Short mmCIF file of C-alpha atoms in Angstrom, two decimals:
data_model
loop_
_atom_site.label_atom_id
_atom_site.label_comp_id
_atom_site.label_asym_id
_atom_site.label_seq_id
_atom_site.Cartn_x
_atom_site.Cartn_y
_atom_site.Cartn_z
CA MET H 1 -110.71 106.92 60.39
CA HIS H 2 -113.12 104.11 59.59
CA ASP H 3 -113.44 100.94 61.62
CA ILE H 4 -112.03 97.88 59.82
CA THR H 5 -115.37 96.12 60.34
CA ASP H 6 -117.08 98.87 58.34
CA LEU H 7 -114.70 98.27 55.46
CA ARG H 8 -115.31 94.51 55.51
CA PHE H 9 -119.03 95.18 55.79
CA PHE H 10 -118.96 97.30 52.64
CA VAL H 11 -117.00 94.67 50.68
CA THR H 12 -119.53 92.03 51.77
CA ILE H 13 -122.53 93.95 50.50
CA THR H 14 -120.82 94.75 47.18
CA GLU H 15 -120.10 91.04 46.69
CA SER H 16 -123.64 90.03 47.66
CA GLY H 17 -125.54 91.82 44.91
CA SER H 18 -128.46 92.78 47.13
CA LEU H 19 -129.08 94.00 50.65
CA ALA H 20 -131.15 90.90 51.39
CA GLU H 21 -128.27 88.58 50.42
CA ALA H 22 -125.83 90.71 52.40
CA ALA H 23 -128.11 90.44 55.44
CA ARG H 24 -128.14 86.66 55.05
CA ARG H 25 -124.35 86.47 54.88
CA LEU H 26 -123.93 88.82 57.84
CA ASP H 27 -126.71 87.11 59.82
CA VAL H 28 -128.60 90.37 60.44
CA THR H 29 -131.82 91.90 59.14
CA PRO H 30 -131.95 93.78 55.80
CA SER H 31 -132.99 96.93 57.69
CA ALA H 32 -129.84 96.67 59.83
CA VAL H 33 -127.71 96.43 56.68
CA SER H 34 -129.45 99.43 55.13
CA GLN H 35 -129.04 101.49 58.31
CA ARG H 36 -125.35 100.66 58.62
CA LEU H 37 -124.78 101.59 54.99
CA ARG H 38 -126.51 104.96 55.55
CA HIS H 39 -124.26 105.64 58.55
CA LEU H 40 -121.18 104.83 56.47
CA GLU H 41 -122.35 107.18 53.70
CA ALA H 42 -123.04 109.90 56.25
CA ARG H 43 -119.50 109.67 57.65
CA LEU H 44 -118.07 109.81 54.12
CA GLY H 45 -120.41 112.58 53.07
CA MET H 46 -121.38 110.87 49.80
CA ALA H 47 -123.77 108.29 48.36
CA LEU H 48 -122.10 104.94 47.72
CA ALA H 49 -125.01 103.12 46.09
CA HIS H 50 -128.45 103.44 44.56
CA ARG H 51 -130.57 100.72 46.11
CA SER H 52 -134.03 99.23 45.93
CA THR H 53 -135.66 96.35 47.78
CA ARG H 54 -134.10 93.76 45.46
CA ARG H 55 -130.71 95.09 44.38
CA PHE H 56 -128.35 97.99 44.53
CA VAL H 57 -125.93 99.61 42.09
CA LEU H 58 -122.75 101.34 43.20
CA THR H 59 -122.27 105.00 42.37
CA GLU H 60 -119.01 106.12 40.77
CA GLU H 61 -117.77 107.06 44.26
CA GLY H 62 -118.93 103.69 45.55
CA LEU H 63 -116.91 101.88 42.88
CA LEU H 64 -113.78 103.85 43.75
CA PHE H 65 -114.33 103.24 47.47
CA ARG H 66 -114.89 99.52 46.90
CA ASP H 67 -111.69 99.11 44.88
CA GLY H 68 -109.65 101.07 47.40
CA VAL H 69 -111.09 99.19 50.37
CA ALA H 70 -110.51 95.82 48.69
CA ALA H 71 -106.85 96.73 48.11
CA VAL H 72 -106.37 97.87 51.72
CA LEU H 73 -108.03 94.76 53.15
CA GLY H 74 -106.02 92.53 50.83
CA ASP H 75 -102.76 94.09 52.02
CA LEU H 76 -103.85 93.77 55.64
CA ASP H 77 -104.86 90.13 55.25
CA ARG H 78 -101.56 89.30 53.59
CA LEU H 79 -99.66 91.03 56.39
CA VAL H 80 -101.53 89.09 59.07
CA GLU H 81 -101.05 85.84 57.18
CA ASN H 82 -97.32 86.46 56.78
CA LEU H 83 -97.02 87.04 60.52
CA ARG H 84 -98.92 83.83 61.23
CA GLU H 85 -96.80 81.96 58.72
CA ARG H 86 -93.69 82.96 60.67
CA SER H 87 -95.15 81.18 63.70
CA GLY H 88 -96.22 78.15 61.63
CA GLU H 89 -99.92 78.78 62.24
CA VAL H 90 -102.52 78.20 59.50
CA ALA H 91 -105.56 80.32 60.30
CA GLY H 92 -108.05 82.70 58.75
CA THR H 93 -110.96 81.69 56.51
CA LEU H 94 -110.67 79.52 53.42
CA ASN H 95 -113.58 80.01 51.00
CA ILE H 96 -114.07 77.01 48.71
CA GLY H 97 -116.61 76.54 45.93
CA GLY H 98 -117.55 73.28 44.23
CA SER H 99 -120.21 71.32 42.37
CA LEU H 100 -122.99 69.59 44.30
CA GLY H 101 -122.35 65.93 43.50
CA PHE H 102 -118.56 65.89 43.63
CA GLY H 103 -118.60 68.33 46.52
CA ARG H 104 -120.76 66.12 48.72
CA ARG H 105 -118.99 62.88 47.86
CA TYR H 106 -115.32 63.85 47.75
CA LEU H 107 -114.68 67.52 48.51
CA ALA H 108 -116.51 67.75 51.86
CA PRO H 109 -114.66 64.73 53.37
CA ALA H 110 -111.35 66.15 52.11
CA ILE H 111 -112.07 69.48 53.80
CA ALA H 112 -112.94 67.71 57.07
CA ASP H 113 -109.59 65.89 57.04
CA PHE H 114 -107.71 69.08 56.12
CA HIS H 115 -109.39 70.95 58.97
CA ALA H 116 -108.36 68.21 61.39
CA ARG H 117 -104.74 69.05 60.54
CA HIS H 118 -105.34 72.80 60.91
CA PRO H 119 -108.01 73.30 63.59
CA GLN H 120 -107.40 77.07 63.79
CA LEU H 121 -108.56 77.44 60.20
CA LYS H 122 -112.14 78.29 59.27
CA VAL H 123 -113.46 76.78 56.02
CA ALA H 124 -116.59 77.96 54.20
CA LEU H 125 -117.76 75.52 51.51
CA THR H 126 -120.36 76.60 48.94
CA LEU H 127 -121.76 73.90 46.66
CA SER H 128 -123.64 74.81 43.49
CA ASP H 129 -123.84 73.60 39.92
CA ALA H 130 -124.37 77.16 38.73
CA LEU H 131 -121.43 79.20 40.03
CA THR H 132 -120.89 82.17 37.72
CA ALA H 133 -117.69 83.95 36.76
CA THR H 134 -118.94 86.97 38.69
CA GLU H 135 -119.26 84.94 41.89
CA ALA H 136 -115.86 83.29 41.47
CA GLY H 137 -114.06 86.29 42.93
CA ARG H 138 -115.33 85.64 46.44
CA PHE H 139 -113.68 82.20 46.60
CA ASP H 140 -110.07 81.36 47.33
CA MET H 141 -110.55 78.32 45.13
CA ILE H 142 -113.24 76.56 43.10
CA VAL H 143 -112.93 72.81 42.58
CA HIS H 144 -114.24 72.36 39.06
CA ILE H 145 -114.84 69.45 36.69
CA GLY H 146 -114.26 69.88 32.98
CA SER H 147 -113.13 72.59 30.62
CA LEU H 148 -112.73 76.22 31.62
CA ALA H 149 -115.50 78.64 30.69
CA ASP H 150 -113.68 81.64 32.20
CA SER H 151 -110.13 82.08 30.90
CA SER H 152 -109.34 84.62 33.63
CA MET H 153 -109.05 81.78 36.14
CA VAL H 154 -105.89 79.71 36.56
CA ALA H 155 -106.42 75.93 36.62
CA TYR H 156 -104.33 73.62 38.82
CA PRO H 157 -104.66 69.84 38.23
CA VAL H 158 -106.28 67.86 41.04
CA ALA H 159 -107.37 64.50 39.61
CA PRO H 160 -107.82 62.68 36.29
CA ASN H 161 -111.44 62.08 35.37
CA ASN H 162 -112.98 60.57 32.25
CA ARG H 163 -116.60 60.28 31.23
CA PHE H 164 -118.32 57.12 30.11
CA ILE H 165 -121.45 56.27 28.17
CA CYS H 166 -123.39 53.88 30.38
CA ALA H 167 -126.68 52.04 30.55
CA ALA H 168 -128.40 49.67 32.95
CA PRO H 169 -128.52 45.97 32.01
CA ALA H 170 -132.32 46.28 31.80
CA TYR H 171 -132.03 48.79 28.96
CA LEU H 172 -129.44 46.72 27.08
CA GLU H 173 -131.69 43.67 27.30
CA ARG H 174 -134.39 45.68 25.57
CA ARG H 175 -132.10 47.51 23.12
CA PRO H 176 -128.79 45.91 22.03
CA ALA H 177 -125.78 48.13 22.74
CA PRO H 178 -124.60 50.30 19.83
CA ARG H 179 -121.43 49.16 18.07
CA ASP H 180 -120.75 52.51 16.47
CA PRO H 181 -121.38 56.06 17.79
CA LYS H 182 -123.66 56.82 14.82
CA GLU H 183 -126.10 54.20 16.10
CA LEU H 184 -126.80 56.43 19.12
CA ALA H 185 -129.11 58.48 16.90
CA VAL H 186 -131.73 55.73 17.17
CA HIS H 187 -131.28 55.01 20.90
CA ASP H 188 -133.06 56.45 23.92
CA CYS H 189 -130.67 58.94 25.49
CA ILE H 190 -130.71 60.85 28.79
CA VAL H 191 -128.86 64.16 28.98
CA LEU H 192 -127.60 66.42 31.74
CA ARG H 193 -128.13 70.13 31.11
CA GLU H 194 -125.13 72.08 32.46
CA ASN H 195 -122.84 75.03 31.73
CA ASN H 196 -124.88 76.18 28.71
CA GLU H 197 -123.36 73.34 26.68
CA ASP H 198 -124.84 71.69 23.60
CA VAL H 199 -125.70 68.61 25.63
CA THR H 200 -127.29 66.56 22.83
CA LEU H 201 -124.17 66.69 20.65
CA TRP H 202 -121.88 63.88 21.79
CA ARG H 203 -118.34 63.96 20.42
CA PHE H 204 -116.08 60.90 20.12
CA HIS H 205 -112.60 60.11 18.95
CA GLN H 206 -110.74 56.88 18.24
CA ARG H 207 -107.14 57.18 17.15
CA ARG H 208 -107.34 59.85 14.42
CA GLN H 209 -111.04 59.43 13.75
CA GLU H 210 -113.53 61.92 15.18
CA VAL H 211 -117.32 61.59 15.20
CA ALA H 212 -120.05 63.95 16.43
CA VAL H 213 -123.53 62.53 16.94
CA ARG H 214 -126.74 64.43 17.67
CA VAL H 215 -128.58 62.17 20.12
CA PRO H 216 -132.33 62.16 20.82
CA ALA H 217 -132.93 63.28 24.42
CA ILE H 218 -135.98 61.44 25.71
CA LEU H 219 -135.23 62.66 29.25
CA SER H 220 -133.17 65.61 30.47
CA SER H 221 -132.42 67.26 33.79
CA ASN H 222 -130.03 69.79 35.33
CA ASP H 223 -129.40 67.37 38.22
CA GLY H 224 -126.76 64.67 37.83
CA ASP H 225 -128.31 62.37 40.44
CA VAL H 226 -131.67 62.48 38.67
CA VAL H 227 -130.05 61.58 35.35
CA LYS H 228 -128.25 58.67 37.02
CA GLN H 229 -131.47 57.43 38.65
CA TRP H 230 -133.23 57.37 35.29
CA ALA H 231 -130.36 55.42 33.76
CA LEU H 232 -130.36 52.90 36.63
CA ALA H 233 -134.08 52.46 36.04
CA GLY H 234 -133.31 51.35 32.49
CA LYS H 235 -134.64 54.43 30.73
CA GLY H 236 -131.72 54.89 28.34
CA LEU H 237 -128.06 55.68 27.67
CA PHE H 238 -126.31 58.57 29.42
CA VAL H 239 -122.88 60.18 29.78
CA ARG H 240 -121.47 60.61 33.26
CA SER H 241 -118.14 61.21 34.99
CA GLU H 242 -116.17 58.19 36.04
CA TRP H 243 -115.99 59.51 39.63
CA ASP H 244 -119.78 59.14 39.82
CA VAL H 245 -120.27 55.77 38.10
CA ALA H 246 -117.06 53.76 38.71
CA ASP H 247 -118.57 51.87 41.65
CA LEU H 248 -121.78 51.15 39.72
CA LEU H 249 -119.77 49.79 36.79
CA ALA H 250 -117.71 47.61 39.14
CA THR H 251 -120.86 46.06 40.67
CA GLY H 252 -122.63 45.61 37.32
CA GLN H 253 -125.47 48.02 38.07
CA LEU H 254 -124.34 49.94 35.01
CA VAL H 255 -122.58 48.73 31.88
CA ARG H 256 -120.15 50.80 29.84
CA VAL H 257 -121.13 51.27 26.19
CA LEU H 258 -118.74 51.96 23.28
CA PRO H 259 -115.63 51.51 25.46
CA GLU H 260 -113.36 51.66 22.37
CA TRP H 261 -114.34 55.29 21.80
CA SER H 262 -113.28 58.28 23.92
CA LEU H 263 -115.12 61.46 24.74
CA PRO H 264 -113.45 64.73 25.85
CA ASN H 265 -111.85 64.33 29.27
CA ALA H 266 -113.16 66.30 32.25
CA ASP H 267 -110.33 66.33 34.75
CA VAL H 268 -110.86 67.76 38.22
CA VAL H 269 -109.09 71.11 38.59
CA ALA H 270 -108.77 73.81 41.22
CA LEU H 271 -109.55 77.26 39.85
CA ALA H 272 -108.01 80.35 41.39
CA SER H 273 -108.00 83.98 40.41
CA ALA H 274 -105.21 85.06 38.11
CA ARG H 275 -104.82 88.23 40.19
CA GLY H 276 -101.92 87.76 42.61
CA ALA H 277 -100.66 84.72 44.43
CA MET H 278 -102.81 82.33 46.42
CA SER H 279 -102.82 82.63 50.18
CA ARG H 280 -100.75 80.15 52.15
CA ARG H 281 -103.87 78.37 53.42
CA ALA H 282 -105.13 77.99 49.82
CA THR H 283 -101.72 76.76 48.65
CA LEU H 284 -101.63 74.18 51.45
CA PHE H 285 -105.15 73.01 50.66
CA LEU H 286 -104.30 72.63 46.97
CA ALA H 287 -101.25 70.52 47.85
CA PHE H 288 -103.45 68.46 50.19
CA LEU H 289 -106.00 67.82 47.43
CA GLN H 290 -103.33 66.87 44.92
CA ALA H 291 -101.73 64.41 47.34
CA ARG H 292 -105.15 62.92 48.09
CA PHE H 293 -106.24 62.44 44.46
CA GLN H 294 -102.99 61.81 42.59
CA PRO H 295 -101.67 59.80 40.88
CA ALA H 296 -104.73 57.54 41.16
CA PRO H 297 -107.98 59.04 42.47
CA PRO H 298 -110.16 57.01 44.86
CA TRP H 299 -112.65 56.10 42.12
CA ARG H 300 -109.89 54.12 40.37
CA LEU H 301 -108.13 52.53 43.34
CA ASP H 302 -110.72 49.90 44.21
CA LEU H 303 -111.81 48.92 40.69
CA PRO H 304 -111.00 45.43 39.41
CA LYS H 305 -108.36 45.38 36.70
CA LYS H 306 -110.88 44.81 33.92
CA GLY H 307 -112.75 47.93 35.10
CA ARG H 308 -109.60 50.02 34.81
CA GLY H 309 -108.51 48.62 31.50
CA GLN H 310 -111.50 49.46 29.34
CA GLY H 311 -109.89 52.55 27.85
CA PRO H 312 -110.47 56.24 28.41
CA GLY H 313 -113.87 57.79 28.68
CA ALA H 314 -115.28 61.27 28.78
CA ARG H 315 -116.37 64.20 30.77
CA GLY H 316 -119.07 65.38 33.22
#
């Protein structure tokens, strides 16, 4: 009979991808992880993984053991949660993933308020602009902006979010604002590299008319704050989510360009695995987020009427 901590230990190292990452998550040394894995293999009488200093690959027996252990632990966790639910307690650990900018500005404060309601709950928040489909399985939920790259995830609506083309007044003094999307081809443009998208191809629609424009990227970055700083400095036009620029538009630090044209929306959604139902703590957190951001998210509540009435924007 194996200790439950050994089973959770094995699941952790299989999710980590390397012994070094597993050691970081477990807050022990890599040698301690390696030694514990050897002891587990000795008790089982079989090799579970081929490992090197940088990574390890599960053997066929290791894959079977991992899948069986994950199923057992899942059943056990659901049993414990059902028992806690009967007493009205919300406990356990809620693993949430999110993007850096939105996560810092809106998701982290929401989690703090949710935790205040459920102090017995532990919440682990991981912020990254490069979460992969492979990593998604270790989260109860990922708060995501924009279209789905991985169709195996189920999307639950959290908040409406458009994207706008913006520029600083300093840039528009130097270069008159375009009146048609095709004029963007001769403007200085700043682009955000993300999600392996074709970031220099900007798509617009107006009623039944659709236009795609290849813009010249004089500056590009994978960091949204950097892109916004360049735009505020008057370096060029850029596309950014309304959650990130609504306050700057309201104060006049940025000006919306081509407001009559729309770009693809990038609503805020909560992604969860399609395998099985969400835990009660995840379901409660989703309901909390939806109540907090719907029907009008905070980036729309405090805008003057003219700021809200300039038509839909786009995504990012």
